[in-house]
Amino acid sequence: MTEEKKADEVKPGSEDTVKMSADQIIKRRSRWQSSLAALRYIDGISKDHEVKLRDTDRATSLALLVVCVFACLSMFWPQLASHRIPFVGAADVLLGLTLLTHVANRFGIITTLTPRQAVLVWQLMMGASLLGVFMAINLGIVICMVISQSQIVIPR
């Protein structure tokens, strides 16, 4: 292997990123390879016991999971049909508060990043938010189209 490493083999934050030439940076991985590598990296470090998380971070992650399950159950559990609107409303409020707490607990970390990293993290957060809005709107459109195409038969 040559002394200069390919862009694919360079670990983020290593000294090798400084030594890369402009030609190597242009020949970097595709966005799909980079995204898959990022997911593998996050999966690996999330299983690493050396990485310490605050108890509040773990608690808000667990609360987010519990509230999401509660929100789904409240919509589909037949015994709750007569109370569906209040349960869905309560689940919606709890989910909103839990999401807000989840993000607020982690938002301060941005101040510890370099300016470039902070901007990239902010762009990722905004992109993820816009992706969520996009998916919600399109899901609503699909649901409306399915409902408008279906016929309700009321037995006499």
Short mmCIF file of N, CA and C in Angstrom, two decimals:
data_model
loop_
_atom_site.label_atom_id
_atom_site.label_comp_id
_atom_site.label_asym_id
_atom_site.label_seq_id
_atom_site.Cartn_x
_atom_site.Cartn_y
_atom_site.Cartn_z
N MET A 1 0.85 -1.18 0.00
CA MET A 1 0.00 0.00 0.00
C MET A 1 0.89 1.24 0.00
N THR A 2 0.44 2.23 -0.71
CA THR A 2 1.24 3.44 -0.78
C THR A 2 1.16 4.20 0.53
N GLU A 3 2.08 5.15 0.68
CA GLU A 3 2.11 5.93 1.92
C GLU A 3 0.86 6.79 2.06
N GLU A 4 0.36 7.31 0.95
CA GLU A 4 -0.86 8.10 1.00
C GLU A 4 -2.05 7.16 0.98
N LYS A 5 -2.97 7.37 1.88
CA LYS A 5 -4.15 6.51 1.97
C LYS A 5 -5.25 7.05 1.08
N LYS A 6 -6.10 6.13 0.62
CA LYS A 6 -7.27 6.54 -0.15
C LYS A 6 -8.25 7.22 0.78
N ALA A 7 -9.13 8.03 0.22
CA ALA A 7 -10.11 8.75 1.03
C ALA A 7 -11.05 7.79 1.74
N ASP A 8 -11.30 6.60 1.14
CA ASP A 8 -12.18 5.61 1.75
C ASP A 8 -11.60 5.05 3.04
N GLU A 9 -10.28 5.03 3.15
CA GLU A 9 -9.63 4.38 4.27
C GLU A 9 -9.26 5.33 5.39
N VAL A 10 -9.53 6.58 5.22
CA VAL A 10 -9.15 7.58 6.22
C VAL A 10 -10.26 7.68 7.26
N LYS A 11 -9.87 7.57 8.51
CA LYS A 11 -10.82 7.70 9.62
C LYS A 11 -11.05 9.18 9.91
N PRO A 12 -12.32 9.56 10.17
CA PRO A 12 -12.59 10.96 10.50
C PRO A 12 -11.84 11.37 11.75
N GLY A 13 -11.31 12.57 11.75
CA GLY A 13 -10.61 13.09 12.91
C GLY A 13 -9.18 12.61 13.04
N SER A 14 -8.70 11.77 12.12
CA SER A 14 -7.33 11.29 12.23
C SER A 14 -6.38 12.28 11.55
N GLU A 15 -5.09 12.08 11.79
CA GLU A 15 -4.09 12.96 11.19
C GLU A 15 -4.03 12.79 9.69
N ASP A 16 -4.53 11.63 9.20
CA ASP A 16 -4.48 11.36 7.77
C ASP A 16 -5.37 12.32 6.99
N THR A 17 -6.41 12.85 7.61
CA THR A 17 -7.29 13.77 6.89
C THR A 17 -6.55 15.05 6.53
N VAL A 18 -5.58 15.44 7.34
CA VAL A 18 -4.81 16.65 7.05
C VAL A 18 -3.87 16.40 5.88
N LYS A 19 -3.34 15.19 5.76
CA LYS A 19 -2.35 14.86 4.74
C LYS A 19 -2.97 14.56 3.38
N MET A 20 -4.30 14.45 3.29
CA MET A 20 -4.94 14.10 2.03
C MET A 20 -4.78 15.22 1.01
N SER A 21 -4.51 14.83 -0.22
CA SER A 21 -4.42 15.83 -1.28
C SER A 21 -5.81 16.18 -1.78
N ALA A 22 -5.91 17.26 -2.55
CA ALA A 22 -7.19 17.69 -3.11
C ALA A 22 -7.75 16.62 -4.04
N ASP A 23 -6.88 15.94 -4.79
CA ASP A 23 -7.32 14.91 -5.71
C ASP A 23 -7.99 13.75 -4.96
N GLN A 24 -7.43 13.39 -3.81
CA GLN A 24 -8.00 12.31 -3.01
C GLN A 24 -9.35 12.70 -2.42
N ILE A 25 -9.50 13.95 -2.03
CA ILE A 25 -10.76 14.40 -1.46
C ILE A 25 -11.86 14.36 -2.53
N ILE A 26 -11.52 14.72 -3.77
CA ILE A 26 -12.50 14.70 -4.84
C ILE A 26 -12.97 13.27 -5.11
N LYS A 27 -12.09 12.29 -4.95
CA LYS A 27 -12.42 10.90 -5.21
C LYS A 27 -12.98 10.19 -3.98
N ARG A 28 -13.67 10.90 -3.14
CA ARG A 28 -14.19 10.30 -1.93
C ARG A 28 -15.36 9.37 -2.22
N ARG A 29 -15.80 8.69 -1.17
CA ARG A 29 -16.88 7.71 -1.30
C ARG A 29 -18.18 8.37 -1.74
N SER A 30 -19.09 7.53 -2.26
CA SER A 30 -20.41 8.04 -2.62
C SER A 30 -21.18 8.35 -1.33
N ARG A 31 -22.25 9.12 -1.46
CA ARG A 31 -23.05 9.49 -0.28
C ARG A 31 -23.65 8.25 0.38
N TRP A 32 -23.93 7.21 -0.41
CA TRP A 32 -24.54 6.01 0.15
C TRP A 32 -23.51 5.21 0.94
N GLN A 33 -22.29 5.11 0.42
CA GLN A 33 -21.23 4.43 1.16
C GLN A 33 -20.89 5.20 2.44
N SER A 34 -20.84 6.52 2.34
CA SER A 34 -20.55 7.34 3.52
C SER A 34 -21.65 7.20 4.57
N SER A 35 -22.90 7.19 4.13
CA SER A 35 -24.02 7.05 5.06
C SER A 35 -24.00 5.68 5.74
N LEU A 36 -23.72 4.64 4.98
CA LEU A 36 -23.64 3.29 5.56
C LEU A 36 -22.48 3.21 6.54
N ALA A 37 -21.34 3.81 6.18
CA ALA A 37 -20.19 3.82 7.10
C ALA A 37 -20.53 4.59 8.38
N ALA A 38 -21.27 5.69 8.25
CA ALA A 38 -21.66 6.47 9.43
C ALA A 38 -22.60 5.66 10.33
N LEU A 39 -23.54 4.95 9.73
CA LEU A 39 -24.45 4.10 10.52
C LEU A 39 -23.68 2.99 11.25
N ARG A 40 -22.72 2.39 10.55
CA ARG A 40 -21.90 1.35 11.19
C ARG A 40 -21.07 1.94 12.34
N TYR A 41 -20.54 3.13 12.13
CA TYR A 41 -19.74 3.81 13.15
C TYR A 41 -20.60 4.09 14.38
N ILE A 42 -21.79 4.65 14.18
CA ILE A 42 -22.70 4.95 15.29
C ILE A 42 -23.11 3.67 16.00
N ASP A 43 -23.40 2.61 15.23
CA ASP A 43 -23.76 1.33 15.84
C ASP A 43 -22.62 0.80 16.70
N GLY A 44 -21.40 0.92 16.20
CA GLY A 44 -20.24 0.44 16.95
C GLY A 44 -19.99 1.22 18.23
N ILE A 45 -20.05 2.54 18.15
CA ILE A 45 -19.77 3.33 19.35
C ILE A 45 -20.92 3.31 20.34
N SER A 46 -22.15 3.04 19.86
CA SER A 46 -23.27 2.96 20.80
C SER A 46 -23.20 1.69 21.63
N LYS A 47 -22.48 0.69 21.14
CA LYS A 47 -22.29 -0.55 21.90
C LYS A 47 -21.03 -0.52 22.75
N ASP A 48 -20.22 0.52 22.57
CA ASP A 48 -18.96 0.64 23.29
C ASP A 48 -19.22 1.09 24.73
N HIS A 49 -18.75 0.31 25.68
CA HIS A 49 -18.96 0.64 27.10
C HIS A 49 -18.02 1.74 27.58
N GLU A 50 -17.02 2.08 26.78
CA GLU A 50 -16.11 3.16 27.13
C GLU A 50 -16.79 4.54 26.96
N VAL A 51 -17.78 4.60 26.08
CA VAL A 51 -18.49 5.86 25.84
C VAL A 51 -19.49 6.05 26.97
N LYS A 52 -19.32 7.10 27.72
CA LYS A 52 -20.18 7.37 28.88
C LYS A 52 -21.31 8.32 28.49
N LEU A 53 -22.51 7.97 28.89
CA LEU A 53 -23.68 8.82 28.68
C LEU A 53 -24.25 9.21 30.04
N ARG A 54 -24.84 10.38 30.08
CA ARG A 54 -25.50 10.80 31.32
C ARG A 54 -26.75 9.96 31.54
N ASP A 55 -27.13 9.83 32.81
CA ASP A 55 -28.35 9.09 33.13
C ASP A 55 -29.58 9.75 32.52
N THR A 56 -29.58 11.09 32.45
CA THR A 56 -30.73 11.78 31.86
C THR A 56 -30.84 11.49 30.37
N ASP A 57 -29.70 11.28 29.68
CA ASP A 57 -29.74 10.92 28.26
C ASP A 57 -30.38 9.55 28.08
N ARG A 58 -29.99 8.62 28.91
CA ARG A 58 -30.59 7.27 28.84
C ARG A 58 -32.08 7.33 29.20
N ALA A 59 -32.42 8.12 30.20
CA ALA A 59 -33.82 8.21 30.64
C ALA A 59 -34.70 8.81 29.55
N THR A 60 -34.22 9.86 28.89
CA THR A 60 -35.06 10.46 27.84
C THR A 60 -35.16 9.54 26.62
N SER A 61 -34.13 8.78 26.33
CA SER A 61 -34.21 7.80 25.24
C SER A 61 -35.24 6.73 25.56
N LEU A 62 -35.22 6.24 26.79
CA LEU A 62 -36.19 5.23 27.20
C LEU A 62 -37.60 5.81 27.24
N ALA A 63 -37.74 7.04 27.72
CA ALA A 63 -39.06 7.69 27.76
C ALA A 63 -39.60 7.88 26.35
N LEU A 64 -38.73 8.21 25.42
CA LEU A 64 -39.15 8.39 24.03
C LEU A 64 -39.69 7.07 23.47
N LEU A 65 -39.02 5.98 23.75
CA LEU A 65 -39.47 4.66 23.30
C LEU A 65 -40.83 4.31 23.92
N VAL A 66 -40.97 4.51 25.21
CA VAL A 66 -42.22 4.18 25.91
C VAL A 66 -43.38 5.03 25.37
N VAL A 67 -43.16 6.31 25.18
CA VAL A 67 -44.22 7.20 24.70
C VAL A 67 -44.60 6.84 23.26
N CYS A 68 -43.64 6.48 22.43
CA CYS A 68 -43.95 6.06 21.05
C CYS A 68 -44.80 4.80 21.04
N VAL A 69 -44.46 3.84 21.88
CA VAL A 69 -45.27 2.61 21.98
C VAL A 69 -46.67 2.94 22.48
N PHE A 70 -46.77 3.81 23.49
CA PHE A 70 -48.07 4.23 24.02
C PHE A 70 -48.90 4.92 22.94
N ALA A 71 -48.28 5.76 22.15
CA ALA A 71 -48.99 6.47 21.08
C ALA A 71 -49.54 5.48 20.05
N CYS A 72 -48.75 4.49 19.68
CA CYS A 72 -49.22 3.50 18.71
C CYS A 72 -50.33 2.63 19.28
N LEU A 73 -50.16 2.20 20.53
CA LEU A 73 -51.19 1.36 21.15
C LEU A 73 -52.51 2.10 21.30
N SER A 74 -52.45 3.38 21.64
CA SER A 74 -53.68 4.13 21.86
C SER A 74 -54.50 4.29 20.58
N MET A 75 -53.85 4.19 19.44
CA MET A 75 -54.59 4.32 18.18
C MET A 75 -55.22 3.01 17.74
N PHE A 76 -54.63 1.89 18.09
CA PHE A 76 -55.07 0.61 17.52
C PHE A 76 -55.71 -0.37 18.51
N TRP A 77 -55.63 -0.12 19.77
CA TRP A 77 -56.18 -1.05 20.76
C TRP A 77 -57.70 -0.92 20.76
N PRO A 78 -58.43 -2.00 20.42
CA PRO A 78 -59.90 -1.91 20.28
C PRO A 78 -60.62 -1.51 21.56
N GLN A 79 -60.13 -1.93 22.70
CA GLN A 79 -60.80 -1.60 23.96
C GLN A 79 -60.72 -0.11 24.28
N LEU A 80 -59.81 0.58 23.66
CA LEU A 80 -59.66 2.01 23.91
C LEU A 80 -60.39 2.86 22.87
N ALA A 81 -61.21 2.22 22.04
CA ALA A 81 -61.86 2.93 20.94
C ALA A 81 -62.73 4.09 21.42
N SER A 82 -63.45 3.89 22.52
CA SER A 82 -64.32 4.97 23.00
C SER A 82 -63.53 6.14 23.57
N HIS A 83 -62.29 5.91 23.94
CA HIS A 83 -61.43 6.96 24.51
C HIS A 83 -60.26 7.29 23.59
N ARG A 84 -60.39 6.96 22.32
CA ARG A 84 -59.26 7.09 21.39
C ARG A 84 -58.76 8.53 21.28
N ILE A 85 -59.65 9.49 21.10
CA ILE A 85 -59.22 10.88 20.89
C ILE A 85 -58.47 11.41 22.12
N PRO A 86 -58.97 11.23 23.34
CA PRO A 86 -58.19 11.71 24.50
C PRO A 86 -56.84 10.99 24.64
N PHE A 87 -56.81 9.66 24.37
CA PHE A 87 -55.55 8.93 24.48
C PHE A 87 -54.55 9.39 23.42
N VAL A 88 -55.03 9.56 22.19
CA VAL A 88 -54.12 10.03 21.13
C VAL A 88 -53.64 11.45 21.45
N GLY A 89 -54.53 12.29 21.95
CA GLY A 89 -54.13 13.65 22.34
C GLY A 89 -53.10 13.64 23.45
N ALA A 90 -53.33 12.81 24.48
CA ALA A 90 -52.37 12.70 25.59
C ALA A 90 -51.04 12.15 25.10
N ALA A 91 -51.11 11.13 24.24
CA ALA A 91 -49.87 10.56 23.70
C ALA A 91 -49.13 11.59 22.86
N ASP A 92 -49.86 12.39 22.11
CA ASP A 92 -49.25 13.43 21.29
C ASP A 92 -48.53 14.46 22.15
N VAL A 93 -49.18 14.90 23.22
CA VAL A 93 -48.57 15.87 24.13
C VAL A 93 -47.33 15.27 24.80
N LEU A 94 -47.45 14.03 25.29
CA LEU A 94 -46.30 13.36 25.92
C LEU A 94 -45.16 13.16 24.93
N LEU A 95 -45.50 12.78 23.72
CA LEU A 95 -44.46 12.57 22.70
C LEU A 95 -43.76 13.89 22.39
N GLY A 96 -44.53 14.97 22.25
CA GLY A 96 -43.94 16.28 21.99
C GLY A 96 -43.02 16.73 23.12
N LEU A 97 -43.48 16.57 24.36
CA LEU A 97 -42.64 16.96 25.51
C LEU A 97 -41.39 16.09 25.61
N THR A 98 -41.55 14.80 25.38
CA THR A 98 -40.40 13.89 25.46
C THR A 98 -39.40 14.20 24.35
N LEU A 99 -39.88 14.47 23.14
CA LEU A 99 -38.97 14.84 22.05
C LEU A 99 -38.24 16.14 22.37
N LEU A 100 -38.96 17.11 22.88
CA LEU A 100 -38.35 18.39 23.24
C LEU A 100 -37.27 18.19 24.31
N THR A 101 -37.57 17.41 25.33
CA THR A 101 -36.60 17.12 26.39
C THR A 101 -35.40 16.36 25.84
N HIS A 102 -35.68 15.38 24.97
CA HIS A 102 -34.63 14.56 24.36
C HIS A 102 -33.63 15.44 23.60
N VAL A 103 -34.15 16.35 22.78
CA VAL A 103 -33.28 17.22 21.99
C VAL A 103 -32.60 18.24 22.89
N ALA A 104 -33.33 18.82 23.84
CA ALA A 104 -32.76 19.84 24.72
C ALA A 104 -31.61 19.28 25.56
N ASN A 105 -31.74 18.02 26.00
CA ASN A 105 -30.67 17.41 26.80
C ASN A 105 -29.38 17.24 26.00
N ARG A 106 -29.49 17.13 24.69
CA ARG A 106 -28.32 16.88 23.87
C ARG A 106 -27.84 18.11 23.10
N PHE A 107 -28.62 19.16 23.09
CA PHE A 107 -28.32 20.32 22.25
C PHE A 107 -27.07 21.06 22.71
N GLY A 108 -26.78 21.07 23.98
CA GLY A 108 -25.62 21.79 24.51
C GLY A 108 -24.30 21.26 24.01
N ILE A 109 -24.27 20.03 23.53
CA ILE A 109 -23.01 19.45 23.05
C ILE A 109 -22.46 20.21 21.86
N ILE A 110 -23.32 20.93 21.15
CA ILE A 110 -22.89 21.66 19.96
C ILE A 110 -21.81 22.69 20.32
N THR A 111 -21.89 23.25 21.52
CA THR A 111 -20.90 24.27 21.91
C THR A 111 -19.50 23.68 22.11
N THR A 112 -19.39 22.36 22.23
CA THR A 112 -18.08 21.74 22.41
C THR A 112 -17.45 21.34 21.08
N LEU A 113 -18.17 21.50 19.99
CA LEU A 113 -17.66 21.10 18.68
C LEU A 113 -16.91 22.24 18.02
N THR A 114 -16.12 21.88 17.03
CA THR A 114 -15.48 22.91 16.23
C THR A 114 -16.57 23.63 15.44
N PRO A 115 -16.31 24.85 14.97
CA PRO A 115 -17.34 25.56 14.19
C PRO A 115 -17.85 24.76 12.99
N ARG A 116 -16.97 24.10 12.27
CA ARG A 116 -17.40 23.31 11.10
C ARG A 116 -18.28 22.15 11.54
N GLN A 117 -17.87 21.45 12.60
CA GLN A 117 -18.67 20.34 13.09
C GLN A 117 -20.04 20.81 13.59
N ALA A 118 -20.06 21.96 14.26
CA ALA A 118 -21.32 22.49 14.77
C ALA A 118 -22.28 22.82 13.62
N VAL A 119 -21.76 23.44 12.56
CA VAL A 119 -22.60 23.76 11.42
C VAL A 119 -23.11 22.48 10.76
N LEU A 120 -22.25 21.48 10.62
CA LEU A 120 -22.68 20.21 10.01
C LEU A 120 -23.73 19.51 10.86
N VAL A 121 -23.56 19.52 12.18
CA VAL A 121 -24.56 18.91 13.06
C VAL A 121 -25.88 19.65 12.95
N TRP A 122 -25.82 20.98 12.92
CA TRP A 122 -27.05 21.78 12.77
C TRP A 122 -27.74 21.46 11.44
N GLN A 123 -26.96 21.35 10.37
CA GLN A 123 -27.54 21.02 9.07
C GLN A 123 -28.17 19.63 9.08
N LEU A 124 -27.54 18.68 9.76
CA LEU A 124 -28.11 17.35 9.87
C LEU A 124 -29.43 17.38 10.65
N MET A 125 -29.46 18.17 11.73
CA MET A 125 -30.70 18.27 12.52
C MET A 125 -31.81 18.91 11.70
N MET A 126 -31.49 19.96 10.98
CA MET A 126 -32.50 20.62 10.16
C MET A 126 -32.97 19.70 9.03
N GLY A 127 -32.05 18.99 8.41
CA GLY A 127 -32.40 18.05 7.35
C GLY A 127 -33.30 16.93 7.86
N ALA A 128 -32.97 16.42 9.04
CA ALA A 128 -33.80 15.36 9.63
C ALA A 128 -35.19 15.89 9.97
N SER A 129 -35.27 17.12 10.46
CA SER A 129 -36.57 17.73 10.76
C SER A 129 -37.40 17.90 9.50
N LEU A 130 -36.78 18.41 8.45
CA LEU A 130 -37.49 18.60 7.19
C LEU A 130 -37.89 17.26 6.57
N LEU A 131 -37.05 16.24 6.72
CA LEU A 131 -37.40 14.90 6.24
C LEU A 131 -38.62 14.38 6.98
N GLY A 132 -38.69 14.62 8.30
CA GLY A 132 -39.85 14.20 9.08
C GLY A 132 -41.12 14.91 8.63
N VAL A 133 -41.02 16.21 8.36
CA VAL A 133 -42.18 16.97 7.87
C VAL A 133 -42.61 16.44 6.51
N PHE A 134 -41.65 16.21 5.63
CA PHE A 134 -41.93 15.67 4.30
C PHE A 134 -42.65 14.33 4.40
N MET A 135 -42.14 13.44 5.25
CA MET A 135 -42.75 12.12 5.40
C MET A 135 -44.15 12.21 5.99
N ALA A 136 -44.35 13.09 6.97
CA ALA A 136 -45.67 13.23 7.59
C ALA A 136 -46.69 13.76 6.59
N ILE A 137 -46.31 14.76 5.82
CA ILE A 137 -47.24 15.32 4.82
C ILE A 137 -47.59 14.27 3.77
N ASN A 138 -46.59 13.56 3.27
CA ASN A 138 -46.87 12.55 2.25
C ASN A 138 -47.67 11.38 2.80
N LEU A 139 -47.42 10.99 4.03
CA LEU A 139 -48.23 9.94 4.66
C LEU A 139 -49.68 10.40 4.80
N GLY A 140 -49.88 11.65 5.19
CA GLY A 140 -51.23 12.21 5.28
C GLY A 140 -51.93 12.21 3.93
N ILE A 141 -51.21 12.56 2.87
CA ILE A 141 -51.79 12.55 1.53
C ILE A 141 -52.18 11.14 1.12
N VAL A 142 -51.31 10.17 1.37
CA VAL A 142 -51.62 8.78 1.03
C VAL A 142 -52.84 8.30 1.81
N ILE A 143 -52.91 8.60 3.09
CA ILE A 143 -54.07 8.19 3.89
C ILE A 143 -55.34 8.83 3.36
N CYS A 144 -55.30 10.11 3.03
CA CYS A 144 -56.47 10.80 2.47
C CYS A 144 -56.90 10.18 1.15
N MET A 145 -55.93 9.82 0.30
CA MET A 145 -56.27 9.20 -0.98
C MET A 145 -56.91 7.83 -0.78
N VAL A 146 -56.39 7.04 0.15
CA VAL A 146 -56.96 5.72 0.42
C VAL A 146 -58.37 5.86 0.97
N ILE A 147 -58.56 6.78 1.88
CA ILE A 147 -59.90 6.98 2.46
C ILE A 147 -60.87 7.47 1.41
N SER A 148 -60.44 8.37 0.54
CA SER A 148 -61.36 8.90 -0.48
C SER A 148 -61.73 7.86 -1.53
N GLN A 149 -60.89 6.85 -1.73
CA GLN A 149 -61.17 5.81 -2.71
C GLN A 149 -61.97 4.65 -2.13
N SER A 150 -62.08 4.58 -0.82
CA SER A 150 -62.80 3.47 -0.21
C SER A 150 -64.26 3.83 -0.02
N GLN A 151 -65.09 2.82 -0.03
CA GLN A 151 -66.53 3.03 0.17
C GLN A 151 -66.93 2.43 1.51
N ILE A 152 -67.73 3.15 2.21
CA ILE A 152 -68.22 2.68 3.49
C ILE A 152 -69.63 2.15 3.29
N VAL A 153 -69.83 0.89 3.64
CA VAL A 153 -71.14 0.26 3.53
C VAL A 153 -71.75 0.20 4.92
N ILE A 154 -72.88 0.85 5.07
CA ILE A 154 -73.58 0.85 6.35
C ILE A 154 -74.72 -0.15 6.26
N PRO A 155 -74.66 -1.23 7.05
CA PRO A 155 -75.73 -2.24 7.00
C PRO A 155 -77.02 -1.68 7.58
N ARG A 156 -78.16 -2.11 7.01
CA ARG A 156 -79.47 -1.65 7.50
C ARG A 156 -80.16 -2.69 8.31
#
